[in-house]
PDB file of C-alpha atoms in Angstrom:
ATOM      1  CA  UNK A   1       0.000   0.000   0.000  1.00 70.00           C
ATOM      2  CA  UNK A   2       1.102   3.533  -0.671  1.00 77.00           C
ATOM      3  CA  UNK A   3       1.870   5.641   2.358  1.00 85.00           C
ATOM      4  CA  UNK A   4       3.511   8.991   2.972  1.00 91.00           C
ATOM      5  CA  UNK A   5       4.685  10.176   6.359  1.00 94.00           C
ATOM      6  CA  UNK A   6       5.804  13.614   7.458  1.00 95.00           C
ATOM      7  CA  UNK A   7       6.969  13.314  11.050  1.00 94.00           C
ATOM      8  CA  UNK A   8       6.785  17.001  11.940  1.00 94.00           C
ATOM      9  CA  UNK A   9       3.419  18.734  12.182  1.00 92.00           C
ATOM     10  CA  UNK A  10       5.086  22.060  12.860  1.00 95.00           C
ATOM     11  CA  UNK A  11       8.578  23.278  12.113  1.00 97.00           C
ATOM     12  CA  UNK A  12       9.813  26.676  13.222  1.00 97.00           C
ATOM     13  CA  UNK A  13      13.091  28.179  12.050  1.00 96.00           C
ATOM     14  CA  UNK A  14      14.589  31.628  12.056  1.00 97.00           C
ATOM     15  CA  UNK A  15      14.991  33.646   8.890  1.00 96.00           C
ATOM     16  CA  UNK A  16      18.247  32.771   7.165  1.00 96.00           C
ATOM     17  CA  UNK A  17      18.537  29.369   8.820  1.00 97.00           C
ATOM     18  CA  UNK A  18      18.547  26.147   6.800  1.00 97.00           C
ATOM     19  CA  UNK A  19      15.332  24.209   6.691  1.00 97.00           C
ATOM     20  CA  UNK A  20      14.580  20.565   5.991  1.00 97.00           C
ATOM     21  CA  UNK A  21      11.076  19.151   5.825  1.00 97.00           C
ATOM     22  CA  UNK A  22      11.109  15.402   6.097  1.00 97.00           C
ATOM     23  CA  UNK A  23       9.110  13.018   3.973  1.00 97.00           C
ATOM     24  CA  UNK A  24       9.248   9.233   3.914  1.00 96.00           C
ATOM     25  CA  UNK A  25       7.195   6.945   1.769  1.00 94.00           C
ATOM     26  CA  UNK A  26       6.342   3.316   1.274  1.00 90.00           C
ATOM     27  CA  UNK A  27       5.509   1.961  -2.136  1.00 85.00           C
ATOM     28  CA  UNK A  28       6.419  -1.280  -3.814  1.00 79.00           C
ATOM     29  CA  UNK A  29       6.800   0.065  -7.342  1.00 77.00           C
ATOM     30  CA  UNK A  30       8.408   3.138  -8.892  1.00 78.00           C
ATOM     31  CA  UNK A  31       6.837   6.175  -7.289  1.00 82.00           C
ATOM     32  CA  UNK A  32       6.573   9.720  -8.483  1.00 85.00           C
ATOM     33  CA  UNK A  33       7.172  12.118  -5.619  1.00 90.00           C
ATOM     34  CA  UNK A  34       5.939  15.683  -5.288  1.00 91.00           C
ATOM     35  CA  UNK A  35       5.963  18.564  -2.872  1.00 95.00           C
ATOM     36  CA  UNK A  36       2.880  20.777  -2.741  1.00 94.00           C
ATOM     37  CA  UNK A  37       2.620  24.045  -0.836  1.00 95.00           C
ATOM     38  CA  UNK A  38      -0.326  25.986   0.508  1.00 91.00           C
ATOM     39  CA  UNK A  39       0.339  29.597   1.443  1.00 92.00           C
ATOM     40  CA  UNK A  40      -2.089  31.392   3.711  1.00 87.00           C
ATOM     41  CA  UNK A  41      -5.443  31.982   1.979  1.00 82.00           C
ATOM     42  CA  UNK A  42      -4.228  30.443  -1.278  1.00 86.00           C
ATOM     43  CA  UNK A  43      -4.977  27.174  -2.964  1.00 89.00           C
ATOM     44  CA  UNK A  44      -2.687  24.189  -2.884  1.00 91.00           C
ATOM     45  CA  UNK A  45      -0.091  24.343  -5.630  1.00 92.00           C
ATOM     46  CA  UNK A  46       2.735  22.209  -6.885  1.00 91.00           C
ATOM     47  CA  UNK A  47       6.148  23.248  -5.615  1.00 93.00           C
ATOM     48  CA  UNK A  48       8.345  20.651  -7.272  1.00 91.00           C
ATOM     49  CA  UNK A  49       8.464  17.058  -8.478  1.00 87.00           C
ATOM     50  CA  UNK A  50      11.390  14.706  -8.281  1.00 82.00           C
ATOM     51  CA  UNK A  51      11.558  13.923 -11.988  1.00 77.00           C
ATOM     52  CA  UNK A  52      12.193  17.569 -12.791  1.00 77.00           C
ATOM     53  CA  UNK A  53      15.292  17.772 -10.595  1.00 75.00           C
ATOM     54  CA  UNK A  54      14.843  21.509 -10.412  1.00 80.00           C
ATOM     55  CA  UNK A  55      15.087  24.127  -7.709  1.00 82.00           C
ATOM     56  CA  UNK A  56      11.988  26.179  -7.109  1.00 85.00           C
ATOM     57  CA  UNK A  57      12.101  29.252  -4.852  1.00 90.00           C
ATOM     58  CA  UNK A  58      15.408  27.929  -3.560  1.00 92.00           C
ATOM     59  CA  UNK A  59      13.920  24.588  -2.533  1.00 94.00           C
ATOM     60  CA  UNK A  60      15.321  21.254  -3.664  1.00 93.00           C
ATOM     61  CA  UNK A  61      14.352  17.687  -2.927  1.00 94.00           C
ATOM     62  CA  UNK A  62      16.246  14.512  -3.732  1.00 88.00           C
ATOM     63  CA  UNK A  63      14.613  11.145  -4.016  1.00 89.00           C
ATOM     64  CA  UNK A  64      16.539   8.597  -1.969  1.00 90.00           C
ATOM     65  CA  UNK A  65      15.198   5.199  -2.901  1.00 88.00           C
ATOM     66  CA  UNK A  66      17.428   3.417  -0.402  1.00 90.00           C
ATOM     67  CA  UNK A  67      16.008   5.387   2.495  1.00 91.00           C
ATOM     68  CA  UNK A  68      12.609   5.857   0.795  1.00 93.00           C
ATOM     69  CA  UNK A  69      12.795   9.554   1.519  1.00 94.00           C
ATOM     70  CA  UNK A  70      12.111  12.767  -0.358  1.00 95.00           C
ATOM     71  CA  UNK A  71      13.124  15.499   2.042  1.00 96.00           C
ATOM     72  CA  UNK A  72      12.602  19.140   1.063  1.00 96.00           C
ATOM     73  CA  UNK A  73      15.504  21.477   1.746  1.00 96.00           C
ATOM     74  CA  UNK A  74      16.370  25.132   1.519  1.00 96.00           C
ATOM     75  CA  UNK A  75      19.682  26.562   2.695  1.00 96.00           C
ATOM     76  CA  UNK A  76      18.355  29.959   3.812  1.00 96.00           C
ATOM     77  CA  UNK A  77      14.716  30.230   4.857  1.00 96.00           C
ATOM     78  CA  UNK A  78      12.720  33.374   4.148  1.00 97.00           C
ATOM     79  CA  UNK A  79       9.631  34.644   5.971  1.00 96.00           C
ATOM     80  CA  UNK A  80       7.559  34.224   2.819  1.00 96.00           C
ATOM     81  CA  UNK A  81       8.307  30.495   2.933  1.00 97.00           C
ATOM     82  CA  UNK A  82       5.922  30.162   5.865  1.00 97.00           C
ATOM     83  CA  UNK A  83       3.211  27.814   4.644  1.00 95.00           C
ATOM     84  CA  UNK A  84       1.811  24.316   4.831  1.00 93.00           C
ATOM     85  CA  UNK A  85       3.881  21.778   2.907  1.00 96.00           C
ATOM     86  CA  UNK A  86       2.579  18.436   1.711  1.00 95.00           C
ATOM     87  CA  UNK A  87       4.630  15.585   0.356  1.00 95.00           C
ATOM     88  CA  UNK A  88       2.725  13.440  -2.135  1.00 91.00           C
ATOM     89  CA  UNK A  89       3.245  10.179  -3.953  1.00 88.00           C
ATOM     90  CA  UNK A  90       1.717   8.850  -7.120  1.00 81.00           C
ATOM     91  CA  UNK A  91       2.065   5.256  -8.175  1.00 70.00           C
ATOM     92  CA  UNK A  92       3.154   4.387 -11.661  1.00 54.00           C
ATOM     93  CA  UNK A  93       0.211   2.114 -12.288  1.00 53.00           C
ATOM     94  CA  UNK A  94      -2.619   3.559 -14.336  1.00 49.00           C
ATOM     95  CA  UNK A  95      -5.451   4.699 -12.157  1.00 46.00           C
ATOM     96  CA  UNK A  96      -3.398   4.981  -8.997  1.00 53.00           C
ATOM     97  CA  UNK A  97      -4.380   7.901  -6.925  1.00 64.00           C
ATOM     98  CA  UNK A  98      -2.266  10.488  -5.221  1.00 74.00           C
ATOM     99  CA  UNK A  99      -1.418   9.915  -1.590  1.00 82.00           C
ATOM    100  CA  UNK A 100      -0.650  12.998   0.448  1.00 87.00           C
ATOM    101  CA  UNK A 101       1.260  13.133   3.680  1.00 90.00           C
ATOM    102  CA  UNK A 102      -0.321  14.821   6.701  1.00 89.00           C
ATOM    103  CA  UNK A 103       1.574  18.028   6.018  1.00 92.00           C
ATOM    104  CA  UNK A 104       4.122  20.112   7.883  1.00 95.00           C
ATOM    105  CA  UNK A 105       3.459  23.708   8.796  1.00 94.00           C
ATOM    106  CA  UNK A 106       6.632  25.725   8.330  1.00 97.00           C
ATOM    107  CA  UNK A 107       6.905  28.914  10.309  1.00 97.00           C
ATOM    108  CA  UNK A 108       9.862  31.171   9.517  1.00 97.00           C
ATOM    109  CA  UNK A 109      10.467  33.616  12.323  1.00 96.00           C
ATOM    110  CA  UNK A 110      11.982  37.072  11.780  1.00 94.00           C
TER     111      UNK A 110
ATOM    112  CA  UNK B   1      -7.841  29.701 -18.226  1.00 61.00           C
ATOM    113  CA  UNK B   2      -9.590  30.387 -14.954  1.00 75.00           C
ATOM    114  CA  UNK B   3      -8.180  27.371 -13.194  1.00 91.00           C
ATOM    115  CA  UNK B   4     -10.137  24.822 -11.232  1.00 95.00           C
ATOM    116  CA  UNK B   5     -13.378  26.299  -9.944  1.00 96.00           C
ATOM    117  CA  UNK B   6     -15.316  25.066  -6.952  1.00 97.00           C
ATOM    118  CA  UNK B   7     -18.641  26.259  -5.677  1.00 96.00           C
ATOM    119  CA  UNK B   8     -19.924  27.096  -3.308  1.00 97.00           C
ATOM    120  CA  UNK B   9     -16.881  28.255  -1.364  1.00 96.00           C
ATOM    121  CA  UNK B  10     -18.772  27.930   1.901  1.00 97.00           C
ATOM    122  CA  UNK B  11     -21.746  25.701   2.565  1.00 97.00           C
ATOM    123  CA  UNK B  12     -23.739  25.422   5.760  1.00 98.00           C
ATOM    124  CA  UNK B  13     -26.112  22.533   6.269  1.00 97.00           C
ATOM    125  CA  UNK B  14     -28.130  21.180   9.156  1.00 97.00           C
ATOM    126  CA  UNK B  15     -27.818  17.561  10.161  1.00 97.00           C
ATOM    127  CA  UNK B  16     -29.809  15.336   7.838  1.00 97.00           C
ATOM    128  CA  UNK B  17     -29.718  17.677   4.851  1.00 97.00           C
ATOM    129  CA  UNK B  18     -27.930  17.046   1.589  1.00 98.00           C
ATOM    130  CA  UNK B  19     -24.753  18.794   0.463  1.00 98.00           C
ATOM    131  CA  UNK B  20     -23.776  19.175  -3.189  1.00 98.00           C
ATOM    132  CA  UNK B  21     -20.287  20.356  -4.019  1.00 98.00           C
ATOM    133  CA  UNK B  22     -19.359  21.304  -7.549  1.00 98.00           C
ATOM    134  CA  UNK B  23     -16.029  21.250  -9.320  1.00 97.00           C
ATOM    135  CA  UNK B  24     -15.262  22.562 -12.778  1.00 97.00           C
ATOM    136  CA  UNK B  25     -11.852  21.313 -13.935  1.00 95.00           C
ATOM    137  CA  UNK B  26      -9.418  23.342 -15.940  1.00 93.00           C
ATOM    138  CA  UNK B  27     -10.147  23.569 -19.620  1.00 90.00           C
ATOM    139  CA  UNK B  28      -8.898  20.488 -21.392  1.00 86.00           C
ATOM    140  CA  UNK B  29      -8.649  18.411 -18.214  1.00 89.00           C
ATOM    141  CA  UNK B  30     -10.652  15.228 -18.151  1.00 88.00           C
ATOM    142  CA  UNK B  31      -9.444  13.828 -14.813  1.00 90.00           C
ATOM    143  CA  UNK B  32     -10.879  14.987 -11.505  1.00 93.00           C
ATOM    144  CA  UNK B  33      -9.882  14.112  -7.947  1.00 93.00           C
ATOM    145  CA  UNK B  34     -11.712  14.896  -4.730  1.00 95.00           C
ATOM    146  CA  UNK B  35      -9.991  15.244  -1.368  1.00 94.00           C
ATOM    147  CA  UNK B  36     -11.203  15.955   2.135  1.00 94.00           C
ATOM    148  CA  UNK B  37      -9.290  17.888   4.754  1.00 89.00           C
ATOM    149  CA  UNK B  38     -10.532  17.591   8.300  1.00 84.00           C
ATOM    150  CA  UNK B  39      -9.526  20.295  10.782  1.00 76.00           C
ATOM    151  CA  UNK B  40      -5.876  20.010  11.768  1.00 71.00           C
ATOM    152  CA  UNK B  41      -5.370  17.058   9.415  1.00 74.00           C
ATOM    153  CA  UNK B  42      -3.846  16.532   5.988  1.00 75.00           C
ATOM    154  CA  UNK B  43      -5.512  15.839   2.700  1.00 84.00           C
ATOM    155  CA  UNK B  44      -7.289  12.525   2.326  1.00 87.00           C
ATOM    156  CA  UNK B  45      -8.012  11.140  -1.124  1.00 87.00           C
ATOM    157  CA  UNK B  46     -11.654  10.352  -1.735  1.00 92.00           C
ATOM    158  CA  UNK B  47     -12.317   9.583  -5.379  1.00 93.00           C
ATOM    159  CA  UNK B  48     -10.798   9.830  -8.854  1.00 91.00           C
ATOM    160  CA  UNK B  49     -13.030  10.246 -11.870  1.00 92.00           C
ATOM    161  CA  UNK B  50     -12.781  10.607 -15.588  1.00 91.00           C
ATOM    162  CA  UNK B  51     -15.665  11.763 -17.728  1.00 89.00           C
ATOM    163  CA  UNK B  52     -18.614   9.442 -17.011  1.00 89.00           C
ATOM    164  CA  UNK B  53     -16.416   6.974 -15.120  1.00 92.00           C
ATOM    165  CA  UNK B  54     -15.364   6.431 -11.536  1.00 92.00           C
ATOM    166  CA  UNK B  55     -11.809   5.134 -11.683  1.00 88.00           C
ATOM    167  CA  UNK B  56     -10.939   4.823  -8.017  1.00 87.00           C
ATOM    168  CA  UNK B  57     -13.319   5.427  -5.118  1.00 89.00           C
ATOM    169  CA  UNK B  58     -11.268   3.667  -2.480  1.00 86.00           C
ATOM    170  CA  UNK B  59     -11.272   6.753  -0.259  1.00 87.00           C
ATOM    171  CA  UNK B  60     -15.004   7.330  -0.299  1.00 92.00           C
ATOM    172  CA  UNK B  61     -17.069   6.419   2.759  1.00 93.00           C
ATOM    173  CA  UNK B  62     -19.302   3.496   1.910  1.00 90.00           C
ATOM    174  CA  UNK B  63     -22.530   5.277   2.746  1.00 94.00           C
ATOM    175  CA  UNK B  64     -24.033   8.687   2.048  1.00 97.00           C
ATOM    176  CA  UNK B  65     -21.216   9.839  -0.265  1.00 97.00           C
ATOM    177  CA  UNK B  66     -21.312   9.708  -4.042  1.00 97.00           C
ATOM    178  CA  UNK B  67     -19.515  11.422  -6.899  1.00 97.00           C
ATOM    179  CA  UNK B  68     -20.073  11.867 -10.583  1.00 96.00           C
ATOM    180  CA  UNK B  69     -18.410  13.558 -13.517  1.00 95.00           C
ATOM    181  CA  UNK B  70     -20.923  13.710 -16.349  1.00 93.00           C
ATOM    182  CA  UNK B  71     -20.129  14.159 -20.001  1.00 90.00           C
ATOM    183  CA  UNK B  72     -21.292  17.752 -19.738  1.00 90.00           C
ATOM    184  CA  UNK B  73     -21.018  19.970 -16.708  1.00 93.00           C
ATOM    185  CA  UNK B  74     -19.042  19.947 -13.493  1.00 95.00           C
ATOM    186  CA  UNK B  75     -18.115  17.068 -11.251  1.00 97.00           C
ATOM    187  CA  UNK B  76     -20.429  16.740  -8.282  1.00 98.00           C
ATOM    188  CA  UNK B  77     -19.635  15.400  -4.822  1.00 98.00           C
ATOM    189  CA  UNK B  78     -22.859  14.614  -3.047  1.00 98.00           C
ATOM    190  CA  UNK B  79     -23.237  13.961   0.656  1.00 98.00           C
ATOM    191  CA  UNK B  80     -26.636  12.773   1.806  1.00 97.00           C
ATOM    192  CA  UNK B  81     -27.957  13.119   5.352  1.00 97.00           C
ATOM    193  CA  UNK B  82     -24.958  15.083   6.532  1.00 97.00           C
ATOM    194  CA  UNK B  83     -23.618  14.668  10.055  1.00 96.00           C
ATOM    195  CA  UNK B  84     -21.386  16.936  12.110  1.00 95.00           C
ATOM    196  CA  UNK B  85     -18.378  14.761  11.295  1.00 94.00           C
ATOM    197  CA  UNK B  86     -18.730  15.703   7.621  1.00 96.00           C
ATOM    198  CA  UNK B  87     -17.651  19.265   8.438  1.00 96.00           C
ATOM    199  CA  UNK B  88     -14.411  19.737   6.532  1.00 95.00           C
ATOM    200  CA  UNK B  89     -12.808  21.427   3.563  1.00 94.00           C
ATOM    201  CA  UNK B  90     -13.355  19.534   0.333  1.00 97.00           C
ATOM    202  CA  UNK B  91     -10.845  20.097  -2.432  1.00 96.00           C
ATOM    203  CA  UNK B  92     -11.074  19.197  -6.048  1.00 96.00           C
ATOM    204  CA  UNK B  93      -8.105  18.834  -8.376  1.00 94.00           C
ATOM    205  CA  UNK B  94      -7.840  18.177 -12.083  1.00 92.00           C
ATOM    206  CA  UNK B  95      -5.190  16.943 -14.455  1.00 87.00           C
ATOM    207  CA  UNK B  96      -5.013  16.473 -18.197  1.00 83.00           C
ATOM    208  CA  UNK B  97      -4.011  12.840 -17.908  1.00 71.00           C
ATOM    209  CA  UNK B  98      -3.655  10.210 -15.242  1.00 62.00           C
ATOM    210  CA  UNK B  99      -0.420   9.052 -13.766  1.00 56.00           C
ATOM    211  CA  UNK B 100       2.342  10.658 -11.823  1.00 53.00           C
ATOM    212  CA  UNK B 101       3.869  12.798 -14.516  1.00 58.00           C
ATOM    213  CA  UNK B 102       0.918  15.103 -14.631  1.00 71.00           C
ATOM    214  CA  UNK B 103       0.554  17.799 -12.043  1.00 79.00           C
ATOM    215  CA  UNK B 104      -2.747  18.102 -10.252  1.00 86.00           C
ATOM    216  CA  UNK B 105      -4.207  21.598 -10.209  1.00 90.00           C
ATOM    217  CA  UNK B 106      -6.270  22.376  -7.156  1.00 94.00           C
ATOM    218  CA  UNK B 107      -9.380  24.406  -6.667  1.00 95.00           C
ATOM    219  CA  UNK B 108      -9.881  26.787  -3.742  1.00 94.00           C
ATOM    220  CA  UNK B 109     -11.981  24.270  -1.840  1.00 95.00           C
ATOM    221  CA  UNK B 110     -15.473  24.198  -0.380  1.00 97.00           C
ATOM    222  CA  UNK B 111     -15.745  24.544   3.361  1.00 95.00           C
ATOM    223  CA  UNK B 112     -18.708  22.541   4.608  1.00 97.00           C
ATOM    224  CA  UNK B 113     -20.114  23.282   8.044  1.00 97.00           C
ATOM    225  CA  UNK B 114     -22.769  21.020   9.476  1.00 97.00           C
ATOM    226  CA  UNK B 115     -24.780  22.515  12.297  1.00 95.00           C
TER     227      UNK B 115
END
């Protein structure tokens, strides 16, 4: 069964500090991993996906199949990064649904 | 392209009434997903539909909940005989195709309050 865990419900860091939001998954096949973000009063939107291997707003995430992790990192947090972050997994089988983690609320303090 | 539209944005119902939530996917998208977010919890998948077909309803409660995506018009999530525990935010997302390579675009959500 597909499962995504995000161990931290809330993560607080100071502006300029590095931030890492943890995500672990379980899936027997080849998963597609995503990070979605929801800023205050905005709709959920895609932040990045592992197949793109890109950096968005300074965030990167590397898929580690050995550790079944897809942690989201940013070297220097900004106050505007404060938001709810969801890790999500999609199976490679047709018709598989998305599975979202419970989310981590990131609070960047001034 | 106006993005995924959901209406109403807020819906108040008394226990026992019916709730109908509507989702219009982005233009050109034929895949719709419904999620529920209970207070202080993450998103929970409910159902995945294509036009006129339910592909995966493994997240739908067995009773009182139903969903459709007709050939014409929006997708509808219907909750019959609502109870207080149904109070939540319901999000709809759409994608042009199925599978992991295609981003899901989310609507603003409908916040259902059951009195």
